[in-house]
PDB file of C-alpha atoms in Angstrom:
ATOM      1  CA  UNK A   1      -2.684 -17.027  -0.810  1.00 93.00           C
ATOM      2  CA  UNK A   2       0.322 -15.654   1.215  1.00 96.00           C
ATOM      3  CA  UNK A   3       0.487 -11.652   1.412  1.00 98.00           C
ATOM      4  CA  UNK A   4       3.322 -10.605  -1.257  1.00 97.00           C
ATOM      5  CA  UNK A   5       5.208  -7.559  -0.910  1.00 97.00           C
ATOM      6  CA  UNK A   6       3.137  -4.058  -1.638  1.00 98.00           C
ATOM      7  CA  UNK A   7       5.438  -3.344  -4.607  1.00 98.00           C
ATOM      8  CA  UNK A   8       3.502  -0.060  -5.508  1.00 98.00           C
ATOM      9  CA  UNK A   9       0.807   2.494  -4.557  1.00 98.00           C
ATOM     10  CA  UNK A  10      -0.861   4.336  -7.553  1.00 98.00           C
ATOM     11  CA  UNK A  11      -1.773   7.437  -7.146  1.00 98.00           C
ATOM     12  CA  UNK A  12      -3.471   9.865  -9.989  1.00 98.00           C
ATOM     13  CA  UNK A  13      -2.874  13.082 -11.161  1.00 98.00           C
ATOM     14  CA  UNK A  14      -4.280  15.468 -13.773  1.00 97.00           C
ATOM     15  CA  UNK A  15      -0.291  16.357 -14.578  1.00 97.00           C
ATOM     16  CA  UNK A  16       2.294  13.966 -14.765  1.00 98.00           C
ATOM     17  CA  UNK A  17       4.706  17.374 -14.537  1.00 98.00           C
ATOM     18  CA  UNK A  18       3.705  18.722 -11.463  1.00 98.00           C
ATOM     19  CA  UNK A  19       3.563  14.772  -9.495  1.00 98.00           C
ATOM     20  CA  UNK A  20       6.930  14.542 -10.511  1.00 98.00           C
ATOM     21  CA  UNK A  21       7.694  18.112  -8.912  1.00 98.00           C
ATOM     22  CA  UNK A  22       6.019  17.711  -5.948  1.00 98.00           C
ATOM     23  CA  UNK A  23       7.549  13.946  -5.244  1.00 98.00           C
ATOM     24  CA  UNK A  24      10.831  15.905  -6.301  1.00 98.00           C
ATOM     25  CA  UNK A  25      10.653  18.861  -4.764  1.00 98.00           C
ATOM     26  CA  UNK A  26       8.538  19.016  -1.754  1.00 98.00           C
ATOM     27  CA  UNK A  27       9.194  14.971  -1.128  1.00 98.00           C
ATOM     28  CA  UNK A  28      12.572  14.416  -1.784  1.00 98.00           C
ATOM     29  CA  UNK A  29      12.460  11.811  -3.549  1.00 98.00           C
ATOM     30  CA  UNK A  30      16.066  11.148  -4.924  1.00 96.00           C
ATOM     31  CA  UNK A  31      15.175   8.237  -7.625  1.00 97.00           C
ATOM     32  CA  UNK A  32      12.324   9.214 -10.113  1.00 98.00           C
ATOM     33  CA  UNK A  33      11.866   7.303 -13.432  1.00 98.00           C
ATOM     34  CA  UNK A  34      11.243   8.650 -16.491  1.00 98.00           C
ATOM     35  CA  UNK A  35       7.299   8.574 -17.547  1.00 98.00           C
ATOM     36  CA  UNK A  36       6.262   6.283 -20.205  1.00 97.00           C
ATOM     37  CA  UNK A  37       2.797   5.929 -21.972  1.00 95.00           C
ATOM     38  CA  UNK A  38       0.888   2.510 -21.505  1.00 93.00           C
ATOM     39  CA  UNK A  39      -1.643   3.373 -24.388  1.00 90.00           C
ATOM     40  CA  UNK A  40      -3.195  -0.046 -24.171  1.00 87.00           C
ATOM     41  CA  UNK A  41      -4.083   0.888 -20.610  1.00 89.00           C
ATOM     42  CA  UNK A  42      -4.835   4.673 -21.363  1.00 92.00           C
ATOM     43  CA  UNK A  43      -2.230   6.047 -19.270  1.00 95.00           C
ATOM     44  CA  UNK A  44       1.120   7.620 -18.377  1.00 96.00           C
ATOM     45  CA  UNK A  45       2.679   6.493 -15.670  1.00 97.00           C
ATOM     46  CA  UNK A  46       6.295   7.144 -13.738  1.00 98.00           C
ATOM     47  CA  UNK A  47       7.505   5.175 -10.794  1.00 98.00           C
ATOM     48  CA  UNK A  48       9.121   6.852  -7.878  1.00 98.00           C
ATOM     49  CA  UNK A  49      11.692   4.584  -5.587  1.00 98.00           C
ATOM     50  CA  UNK A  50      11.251   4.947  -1.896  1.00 98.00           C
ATOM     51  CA  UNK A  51      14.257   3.699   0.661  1.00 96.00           C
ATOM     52  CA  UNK A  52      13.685   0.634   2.362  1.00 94.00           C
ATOM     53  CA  UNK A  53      14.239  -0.853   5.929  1.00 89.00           C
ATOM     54  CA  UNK A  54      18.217  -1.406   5.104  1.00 87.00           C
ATOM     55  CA  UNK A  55      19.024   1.922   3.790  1.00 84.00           C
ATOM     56  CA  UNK A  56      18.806   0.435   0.071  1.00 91.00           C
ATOM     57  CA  UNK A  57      16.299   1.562  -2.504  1.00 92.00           C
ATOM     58  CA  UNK A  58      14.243  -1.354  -2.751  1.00 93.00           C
ATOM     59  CA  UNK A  59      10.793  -0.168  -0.906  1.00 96.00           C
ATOM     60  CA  UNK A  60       6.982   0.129  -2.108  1.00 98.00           C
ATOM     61  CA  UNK A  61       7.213   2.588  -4.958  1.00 98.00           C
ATOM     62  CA  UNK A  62       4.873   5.346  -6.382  1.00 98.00           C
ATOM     63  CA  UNK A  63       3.481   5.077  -9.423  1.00 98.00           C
ATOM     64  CA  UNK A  64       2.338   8.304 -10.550  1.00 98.00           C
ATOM     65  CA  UNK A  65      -0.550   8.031 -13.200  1.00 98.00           C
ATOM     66  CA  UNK A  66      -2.028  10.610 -15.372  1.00 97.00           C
ATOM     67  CA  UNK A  67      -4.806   9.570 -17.291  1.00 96.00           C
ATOM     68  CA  UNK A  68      -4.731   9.580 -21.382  1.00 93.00           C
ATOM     69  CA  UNK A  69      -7.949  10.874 -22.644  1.00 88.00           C
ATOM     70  CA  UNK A  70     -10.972   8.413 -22.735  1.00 82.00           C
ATOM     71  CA  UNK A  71      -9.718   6.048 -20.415  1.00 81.00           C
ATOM     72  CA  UNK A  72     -10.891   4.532 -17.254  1.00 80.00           C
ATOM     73  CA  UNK A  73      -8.748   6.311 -15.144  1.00 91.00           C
ATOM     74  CA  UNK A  74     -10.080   9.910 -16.622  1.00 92.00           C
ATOM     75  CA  UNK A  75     -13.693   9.144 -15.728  1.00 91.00           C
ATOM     76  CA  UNK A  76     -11.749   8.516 -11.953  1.00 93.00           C
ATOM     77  CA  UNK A  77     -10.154  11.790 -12.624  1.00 95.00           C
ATOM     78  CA  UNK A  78     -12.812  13.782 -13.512  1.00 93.00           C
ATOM     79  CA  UNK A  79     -14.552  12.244  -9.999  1.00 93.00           C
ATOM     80  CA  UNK A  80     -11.592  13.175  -8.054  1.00 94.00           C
ATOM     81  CA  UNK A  81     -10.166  16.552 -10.044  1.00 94.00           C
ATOM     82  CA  UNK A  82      -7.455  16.828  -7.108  1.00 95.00           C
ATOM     83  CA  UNK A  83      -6.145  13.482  -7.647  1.00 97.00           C
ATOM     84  CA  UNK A  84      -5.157  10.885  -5.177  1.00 97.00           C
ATOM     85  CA  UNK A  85      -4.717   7.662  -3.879  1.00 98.00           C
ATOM     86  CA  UNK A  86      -5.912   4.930  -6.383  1.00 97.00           C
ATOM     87  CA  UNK A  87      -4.613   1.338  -5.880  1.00 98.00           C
ATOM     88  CA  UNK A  88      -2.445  -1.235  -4.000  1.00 98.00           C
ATOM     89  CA  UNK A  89      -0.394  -3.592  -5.844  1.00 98.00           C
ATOM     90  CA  UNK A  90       0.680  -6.326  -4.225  1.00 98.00           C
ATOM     91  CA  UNK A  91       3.519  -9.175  -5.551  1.00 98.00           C
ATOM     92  CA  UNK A  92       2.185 -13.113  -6.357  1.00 98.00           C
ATOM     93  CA  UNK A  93       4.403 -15.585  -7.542  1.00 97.00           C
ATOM     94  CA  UNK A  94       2.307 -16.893  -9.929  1.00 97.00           C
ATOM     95  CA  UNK A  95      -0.347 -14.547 -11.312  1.00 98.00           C
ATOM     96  CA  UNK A  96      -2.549 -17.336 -13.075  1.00 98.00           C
ATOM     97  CA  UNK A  97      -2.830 -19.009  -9.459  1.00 98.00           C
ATOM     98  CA  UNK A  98      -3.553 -15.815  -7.544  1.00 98.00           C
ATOM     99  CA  UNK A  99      -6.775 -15.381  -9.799  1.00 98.00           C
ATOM    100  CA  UNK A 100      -8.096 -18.961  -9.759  1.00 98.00           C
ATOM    101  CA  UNK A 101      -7.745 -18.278  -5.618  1.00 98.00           C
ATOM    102  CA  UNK A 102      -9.596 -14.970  -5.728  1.00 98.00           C
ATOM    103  CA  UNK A 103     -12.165 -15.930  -7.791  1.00 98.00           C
ATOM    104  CA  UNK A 104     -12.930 -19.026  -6.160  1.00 98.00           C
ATOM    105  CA  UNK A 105     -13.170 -16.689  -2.546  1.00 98.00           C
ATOM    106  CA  UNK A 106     -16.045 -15.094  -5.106  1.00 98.00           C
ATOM    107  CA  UNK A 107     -14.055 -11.714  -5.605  1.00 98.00           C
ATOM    108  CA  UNK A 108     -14.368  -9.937  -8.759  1.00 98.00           C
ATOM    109  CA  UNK A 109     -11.262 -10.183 -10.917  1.00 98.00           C
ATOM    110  CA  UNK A 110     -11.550  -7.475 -13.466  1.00 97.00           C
ATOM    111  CA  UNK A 111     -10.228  -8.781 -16.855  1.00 94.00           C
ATOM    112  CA  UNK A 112      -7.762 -11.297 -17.748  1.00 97.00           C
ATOM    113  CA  UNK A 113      -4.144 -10.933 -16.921  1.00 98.00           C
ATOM    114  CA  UNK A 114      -2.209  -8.503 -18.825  1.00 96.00           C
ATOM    115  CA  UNK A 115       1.070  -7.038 -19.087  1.00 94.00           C
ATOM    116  CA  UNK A 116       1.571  -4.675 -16.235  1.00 94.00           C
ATOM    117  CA  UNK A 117       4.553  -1.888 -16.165  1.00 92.00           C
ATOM    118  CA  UNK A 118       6.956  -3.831 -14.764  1.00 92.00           C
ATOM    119  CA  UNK A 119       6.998  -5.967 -17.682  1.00 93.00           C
ATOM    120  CA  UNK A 120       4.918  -9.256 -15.580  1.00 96.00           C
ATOM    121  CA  UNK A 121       1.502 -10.035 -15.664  1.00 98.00           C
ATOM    122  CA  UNK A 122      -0.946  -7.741 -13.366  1.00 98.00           C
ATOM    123  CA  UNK A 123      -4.510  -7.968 -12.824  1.00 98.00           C
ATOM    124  CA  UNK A 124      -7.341  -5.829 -10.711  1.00 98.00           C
ATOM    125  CA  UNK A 125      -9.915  -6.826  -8.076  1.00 98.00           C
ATOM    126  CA  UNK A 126     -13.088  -4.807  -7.533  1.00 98.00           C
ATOM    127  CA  UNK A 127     -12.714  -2.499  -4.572  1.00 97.00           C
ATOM    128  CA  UNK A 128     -16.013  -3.437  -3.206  1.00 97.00           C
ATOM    129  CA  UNK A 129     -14.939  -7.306  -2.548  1.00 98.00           C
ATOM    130  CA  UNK A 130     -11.296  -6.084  -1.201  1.00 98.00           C
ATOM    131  CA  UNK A 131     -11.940  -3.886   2.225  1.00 98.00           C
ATOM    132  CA  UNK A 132     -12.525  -0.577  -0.486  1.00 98.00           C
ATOM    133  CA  UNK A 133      -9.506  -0.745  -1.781  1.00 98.00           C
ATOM    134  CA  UNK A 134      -8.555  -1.318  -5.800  1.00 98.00           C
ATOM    135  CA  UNK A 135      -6.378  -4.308  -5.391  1.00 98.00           C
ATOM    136  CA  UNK A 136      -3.889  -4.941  -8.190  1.00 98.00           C
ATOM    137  CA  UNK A 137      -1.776  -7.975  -8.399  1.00 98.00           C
ATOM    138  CA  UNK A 138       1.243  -8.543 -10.030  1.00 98.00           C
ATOM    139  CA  UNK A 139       3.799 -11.414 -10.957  1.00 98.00           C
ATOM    140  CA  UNK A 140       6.544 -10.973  -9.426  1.00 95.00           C
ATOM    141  CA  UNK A 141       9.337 -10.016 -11.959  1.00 89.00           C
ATOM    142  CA  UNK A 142      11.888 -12.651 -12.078  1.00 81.00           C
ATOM    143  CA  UNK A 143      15.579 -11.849 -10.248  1.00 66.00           C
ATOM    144  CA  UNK A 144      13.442 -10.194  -7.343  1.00 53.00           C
TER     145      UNK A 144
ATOM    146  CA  UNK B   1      13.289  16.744   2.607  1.00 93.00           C
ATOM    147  CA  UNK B   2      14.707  13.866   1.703  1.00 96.00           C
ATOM    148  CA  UNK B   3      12.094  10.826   1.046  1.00 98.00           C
ATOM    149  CA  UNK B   4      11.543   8.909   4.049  1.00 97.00           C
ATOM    150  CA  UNK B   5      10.666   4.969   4.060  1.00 97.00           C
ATOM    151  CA  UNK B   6       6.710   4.571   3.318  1.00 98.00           C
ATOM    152  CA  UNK B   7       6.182   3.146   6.915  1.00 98.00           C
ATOM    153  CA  UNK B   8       2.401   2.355   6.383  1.00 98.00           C
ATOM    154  CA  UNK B   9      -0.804   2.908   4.208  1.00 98.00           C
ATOM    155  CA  UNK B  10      -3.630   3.475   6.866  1.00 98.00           C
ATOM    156  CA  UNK B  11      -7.230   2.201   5.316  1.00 98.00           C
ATOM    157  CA  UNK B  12     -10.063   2.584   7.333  1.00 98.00           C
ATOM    158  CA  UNK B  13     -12.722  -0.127   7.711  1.00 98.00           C
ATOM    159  CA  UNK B  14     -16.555  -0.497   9.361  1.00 97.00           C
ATOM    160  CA  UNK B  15     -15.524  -3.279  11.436  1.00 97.00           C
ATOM    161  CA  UNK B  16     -11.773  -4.325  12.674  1.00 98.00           C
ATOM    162  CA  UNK B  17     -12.594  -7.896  12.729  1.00 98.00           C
ATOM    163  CA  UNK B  18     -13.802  -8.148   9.160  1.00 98.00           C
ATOM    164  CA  UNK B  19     -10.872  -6.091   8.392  1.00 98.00           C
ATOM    165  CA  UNK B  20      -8.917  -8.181  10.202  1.00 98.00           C
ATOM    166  CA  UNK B  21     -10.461 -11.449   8.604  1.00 98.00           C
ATOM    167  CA  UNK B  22      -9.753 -10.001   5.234  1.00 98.00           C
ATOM    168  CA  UNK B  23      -5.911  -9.244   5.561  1.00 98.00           C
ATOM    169  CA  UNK B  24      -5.789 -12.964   7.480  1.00 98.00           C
ATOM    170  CA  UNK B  25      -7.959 -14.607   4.835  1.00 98.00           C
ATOM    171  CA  UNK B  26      -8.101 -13.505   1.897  1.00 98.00           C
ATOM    172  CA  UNK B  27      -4.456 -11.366   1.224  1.00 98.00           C
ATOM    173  CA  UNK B  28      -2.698 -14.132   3.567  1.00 98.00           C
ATOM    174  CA  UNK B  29      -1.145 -12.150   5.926  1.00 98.00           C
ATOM    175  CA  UNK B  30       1.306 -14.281   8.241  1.00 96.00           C
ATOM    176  CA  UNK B  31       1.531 -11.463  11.211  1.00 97.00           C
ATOM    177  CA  UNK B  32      -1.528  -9.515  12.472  1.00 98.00           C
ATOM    178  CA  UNK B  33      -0.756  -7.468  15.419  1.00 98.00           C
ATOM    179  CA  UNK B  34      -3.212  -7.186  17.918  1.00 98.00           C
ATOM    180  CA  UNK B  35      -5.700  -4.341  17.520  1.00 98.00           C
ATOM    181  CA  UNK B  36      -5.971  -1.524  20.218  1.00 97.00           C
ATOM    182  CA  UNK B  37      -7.773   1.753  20.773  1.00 95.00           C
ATOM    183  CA  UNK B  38      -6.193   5.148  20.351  1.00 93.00           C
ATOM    184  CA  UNK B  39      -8.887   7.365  22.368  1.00 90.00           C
ATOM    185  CA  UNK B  40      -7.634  10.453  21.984  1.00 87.00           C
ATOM    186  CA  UNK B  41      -7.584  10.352  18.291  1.00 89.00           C
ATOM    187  CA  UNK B  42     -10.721   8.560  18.171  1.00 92.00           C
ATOM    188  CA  UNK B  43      -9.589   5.385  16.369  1.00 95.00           C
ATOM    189  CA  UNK B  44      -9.023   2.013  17.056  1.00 96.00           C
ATOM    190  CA  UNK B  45      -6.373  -0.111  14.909  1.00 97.00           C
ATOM    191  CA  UNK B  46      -4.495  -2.545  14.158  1.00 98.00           C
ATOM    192  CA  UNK B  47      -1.066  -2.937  11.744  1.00 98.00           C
ATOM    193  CA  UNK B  48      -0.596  -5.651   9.762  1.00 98.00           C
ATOM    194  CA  UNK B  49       3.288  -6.560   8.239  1.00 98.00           C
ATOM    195  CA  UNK B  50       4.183  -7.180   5.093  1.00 98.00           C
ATOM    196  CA  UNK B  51       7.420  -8.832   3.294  1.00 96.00           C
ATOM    197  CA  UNK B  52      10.057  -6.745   2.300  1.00 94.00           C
ATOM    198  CA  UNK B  53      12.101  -7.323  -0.695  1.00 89.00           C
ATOM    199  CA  UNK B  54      14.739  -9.200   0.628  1.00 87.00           C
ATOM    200  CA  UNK B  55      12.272 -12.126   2.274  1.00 84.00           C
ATOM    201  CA  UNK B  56      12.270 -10.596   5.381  1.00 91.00           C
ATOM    202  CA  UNK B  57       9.127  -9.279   7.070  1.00 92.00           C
ATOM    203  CA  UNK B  58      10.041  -5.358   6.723  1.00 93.00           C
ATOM    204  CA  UNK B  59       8.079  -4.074   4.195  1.00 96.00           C
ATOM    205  CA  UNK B  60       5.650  -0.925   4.610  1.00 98.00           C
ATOM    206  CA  UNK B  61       2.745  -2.217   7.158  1.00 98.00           C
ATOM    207  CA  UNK B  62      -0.689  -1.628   6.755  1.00 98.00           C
ATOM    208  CA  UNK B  63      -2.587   0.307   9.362  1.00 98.00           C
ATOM    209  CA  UNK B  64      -5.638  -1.112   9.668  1.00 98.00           C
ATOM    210  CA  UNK B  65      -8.314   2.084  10.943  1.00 98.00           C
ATOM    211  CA  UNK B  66     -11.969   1.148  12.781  1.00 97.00           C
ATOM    212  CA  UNK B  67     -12.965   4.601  13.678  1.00 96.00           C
ATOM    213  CA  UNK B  68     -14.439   5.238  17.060  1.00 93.00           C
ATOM    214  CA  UNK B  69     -17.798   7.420  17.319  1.00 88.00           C
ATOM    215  CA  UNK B  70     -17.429  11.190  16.792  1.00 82.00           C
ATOM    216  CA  UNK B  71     -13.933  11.326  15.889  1.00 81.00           C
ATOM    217  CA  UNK B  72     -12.660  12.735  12.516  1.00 80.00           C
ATOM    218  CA  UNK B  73     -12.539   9.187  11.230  1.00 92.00           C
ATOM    219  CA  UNK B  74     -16.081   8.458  11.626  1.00 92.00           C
ATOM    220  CA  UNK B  75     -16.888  11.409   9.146  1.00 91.00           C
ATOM    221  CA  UNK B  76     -14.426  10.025   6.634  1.00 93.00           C
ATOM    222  CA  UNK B  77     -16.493   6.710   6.866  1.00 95.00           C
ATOM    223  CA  UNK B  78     -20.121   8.269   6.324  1.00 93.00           C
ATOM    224  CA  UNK B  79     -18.613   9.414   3.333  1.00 93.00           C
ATOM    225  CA  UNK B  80     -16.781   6.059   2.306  1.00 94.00           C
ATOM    226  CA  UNK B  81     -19.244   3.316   3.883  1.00 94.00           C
ATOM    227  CA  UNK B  82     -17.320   0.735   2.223  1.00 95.00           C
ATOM    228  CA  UNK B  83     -14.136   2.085   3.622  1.00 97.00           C
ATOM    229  CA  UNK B  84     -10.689   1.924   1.673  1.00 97.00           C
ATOM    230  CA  UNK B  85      -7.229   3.732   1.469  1.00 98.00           C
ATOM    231  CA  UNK B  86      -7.604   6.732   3.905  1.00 97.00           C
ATOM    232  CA  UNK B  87      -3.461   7.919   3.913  1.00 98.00           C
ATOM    233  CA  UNK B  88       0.044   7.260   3.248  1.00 98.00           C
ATOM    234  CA  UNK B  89       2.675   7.944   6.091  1.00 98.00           C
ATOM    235  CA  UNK B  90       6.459   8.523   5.544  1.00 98.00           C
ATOM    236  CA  UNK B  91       8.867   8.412   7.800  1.00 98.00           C
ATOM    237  CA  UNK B  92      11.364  11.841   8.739  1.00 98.00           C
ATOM    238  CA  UNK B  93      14.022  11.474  11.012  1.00 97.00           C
ATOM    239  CA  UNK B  94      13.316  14.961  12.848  1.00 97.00           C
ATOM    240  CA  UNK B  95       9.639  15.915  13.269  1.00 98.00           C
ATOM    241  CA  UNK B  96       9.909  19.376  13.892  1.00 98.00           C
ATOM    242  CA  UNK B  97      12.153  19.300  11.141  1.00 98.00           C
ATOM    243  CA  UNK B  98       9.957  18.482   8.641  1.00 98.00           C
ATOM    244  CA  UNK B  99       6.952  20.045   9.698  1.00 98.00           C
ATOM    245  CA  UNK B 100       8.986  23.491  10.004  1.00 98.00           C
ATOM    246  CA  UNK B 101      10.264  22.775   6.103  1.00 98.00           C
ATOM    247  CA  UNK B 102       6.546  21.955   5.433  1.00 98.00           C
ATOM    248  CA  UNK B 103       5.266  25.370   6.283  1.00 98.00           C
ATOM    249  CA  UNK B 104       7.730  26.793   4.676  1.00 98.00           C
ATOM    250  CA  UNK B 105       6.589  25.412   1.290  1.00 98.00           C
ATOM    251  CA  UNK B 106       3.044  27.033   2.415  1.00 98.00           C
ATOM    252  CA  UNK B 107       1.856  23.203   3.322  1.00 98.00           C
ATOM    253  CA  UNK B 108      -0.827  23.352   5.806  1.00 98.00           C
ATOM    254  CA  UNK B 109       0.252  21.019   8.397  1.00 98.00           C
ATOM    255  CA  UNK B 110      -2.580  19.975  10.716  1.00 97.00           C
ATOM    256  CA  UNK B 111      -1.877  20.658  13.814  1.00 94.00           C
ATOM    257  CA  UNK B 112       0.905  20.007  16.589  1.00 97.00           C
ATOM    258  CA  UNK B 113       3.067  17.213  16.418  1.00 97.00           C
ATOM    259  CA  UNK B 114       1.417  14.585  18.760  1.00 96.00           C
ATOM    260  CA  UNK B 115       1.727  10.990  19.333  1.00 94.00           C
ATOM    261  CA  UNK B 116       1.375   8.461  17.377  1.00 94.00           C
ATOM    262  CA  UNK B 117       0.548   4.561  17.416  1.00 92.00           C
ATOM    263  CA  UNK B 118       4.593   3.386  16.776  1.00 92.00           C
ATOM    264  CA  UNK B 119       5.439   5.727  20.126  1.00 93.00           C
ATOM    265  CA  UNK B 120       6.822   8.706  17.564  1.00 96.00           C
ATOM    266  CA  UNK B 121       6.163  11.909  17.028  1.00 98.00           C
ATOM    267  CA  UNK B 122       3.412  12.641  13.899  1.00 98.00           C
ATOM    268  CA  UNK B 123       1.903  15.151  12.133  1.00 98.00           C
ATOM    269  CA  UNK B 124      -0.982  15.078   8.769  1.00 98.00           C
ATOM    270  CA  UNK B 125      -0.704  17.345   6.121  1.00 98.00           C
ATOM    271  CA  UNK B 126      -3.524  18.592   4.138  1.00 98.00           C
ATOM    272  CA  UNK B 127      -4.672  16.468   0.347  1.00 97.00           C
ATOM    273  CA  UNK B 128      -5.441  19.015  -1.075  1.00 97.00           C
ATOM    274  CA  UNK B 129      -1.077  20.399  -0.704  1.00 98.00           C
ATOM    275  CA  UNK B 130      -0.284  17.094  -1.475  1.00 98.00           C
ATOM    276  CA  UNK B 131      -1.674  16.100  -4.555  1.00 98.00           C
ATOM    277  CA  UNK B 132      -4.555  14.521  -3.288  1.00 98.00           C
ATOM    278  CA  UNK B 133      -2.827  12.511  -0.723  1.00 98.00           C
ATOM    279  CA  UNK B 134      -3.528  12.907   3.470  1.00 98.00           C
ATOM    280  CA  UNK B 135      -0.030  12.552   4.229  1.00 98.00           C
ATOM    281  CA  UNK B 136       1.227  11.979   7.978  1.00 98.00           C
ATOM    282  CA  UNK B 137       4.702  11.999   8.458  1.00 98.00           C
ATOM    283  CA  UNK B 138       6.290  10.049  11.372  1.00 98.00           C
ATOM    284  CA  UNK B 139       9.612  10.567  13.452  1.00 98.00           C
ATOM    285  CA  UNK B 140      11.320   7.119  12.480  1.00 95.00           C
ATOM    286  CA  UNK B 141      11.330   4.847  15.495  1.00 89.00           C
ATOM    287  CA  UNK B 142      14.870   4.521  17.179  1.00 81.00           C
ATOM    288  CA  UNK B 143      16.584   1.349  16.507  1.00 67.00           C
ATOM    289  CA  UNK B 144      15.395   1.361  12.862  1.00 54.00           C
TER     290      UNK B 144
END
């Protein structure tokens, strides 16, 4: 595998309203999306642009998460009331590759690839075979 | 504030080399930079780069953190043995800037601006004022 670009960090919170005012309000942030539920995944999620290197728009985004009720990111939630940092996601070109790589380096792919929130296929990778950290990958969505 | 570039995510590990091993190895990262101690803040690290979204090599680094014994980091890891995503930094371009706006939001910035390992100016802010997240802010490096 050759290291992608992080395209997002998740982070949770137990209100999607107040994220978006703090990443507003005591961030700055200038470019905030408008949330959308991803039943399927039992969340509601909003992405936040950051500025890149160039001045441009194009850097790692936020993606804010508030957990739907019953899902696996409310049991995380209910571990971690004040929210927080949840997941990496880094780009892969092709997403059906990056898993037959990972799991033959014996690392714990968690389910089969589904559609992710940019509208490409994601999957997850068990924090304890990645360093800790909750290690989502994602196609990279074509025109990038 | 205006939203600064996300300049790193610092995740703290046991052990630099199998950190190190893991970012080489397994994520396929092309440039490693070599590790070094930072005494006085009781950590040792390392950053590793990541692609931007324009193919070059700009994107937000990873700060790779083996804490050193007794220093603030080495409590975080008793806590985390298996180490993982310890803080997100942003870069401001005026330090004292920031931190004053900070305070004036009733953030509880932790402590003086001091150095930090890109040669700026940096300061933490408390989670639990920032939605969960340790948050450092960083004076952005001249020439960028």
């Amino acid at each position: 595998m050759k290291l992608g670009r992080l395209n997002h960090v998740g982070v949770v919170t137990a209100s999607m309203d107040d994220c978006i005012a703090f990443w507003r309000d005591t961030m700055g942030a200038e470019v905030i999306h408008a949330p959308f539920d991803m039943s399927e995944q039992g969340v509601r999620i909003a992405f936040v642009d950051t500025p890149d290197a160039d001045g441009g728009n194009s850097g790692t985004q936020m993606e804010l998460i508030e957990p739907l009720p019953g899902g696996a990111i409310a049991a995380w939630l209910e571990k971690n009331p004040g929210g927080g940092q949840h997941h990496l996601c880094f780009e892969v070109p092709d997403i059906h590759a990056a898993k037959a790589e990972l799991e033959a380096m014996g690392k714990r792919v968690l389910g089969e690839p589904r559609m992710g929130a940019h509208g490409t296929l994601i999957f997850f990778v068990h924090p304890r075979d990645m360093q800790g950290i909750l290690t989502e990958f994602m196609e990279t969505p074509k025109g990038h």
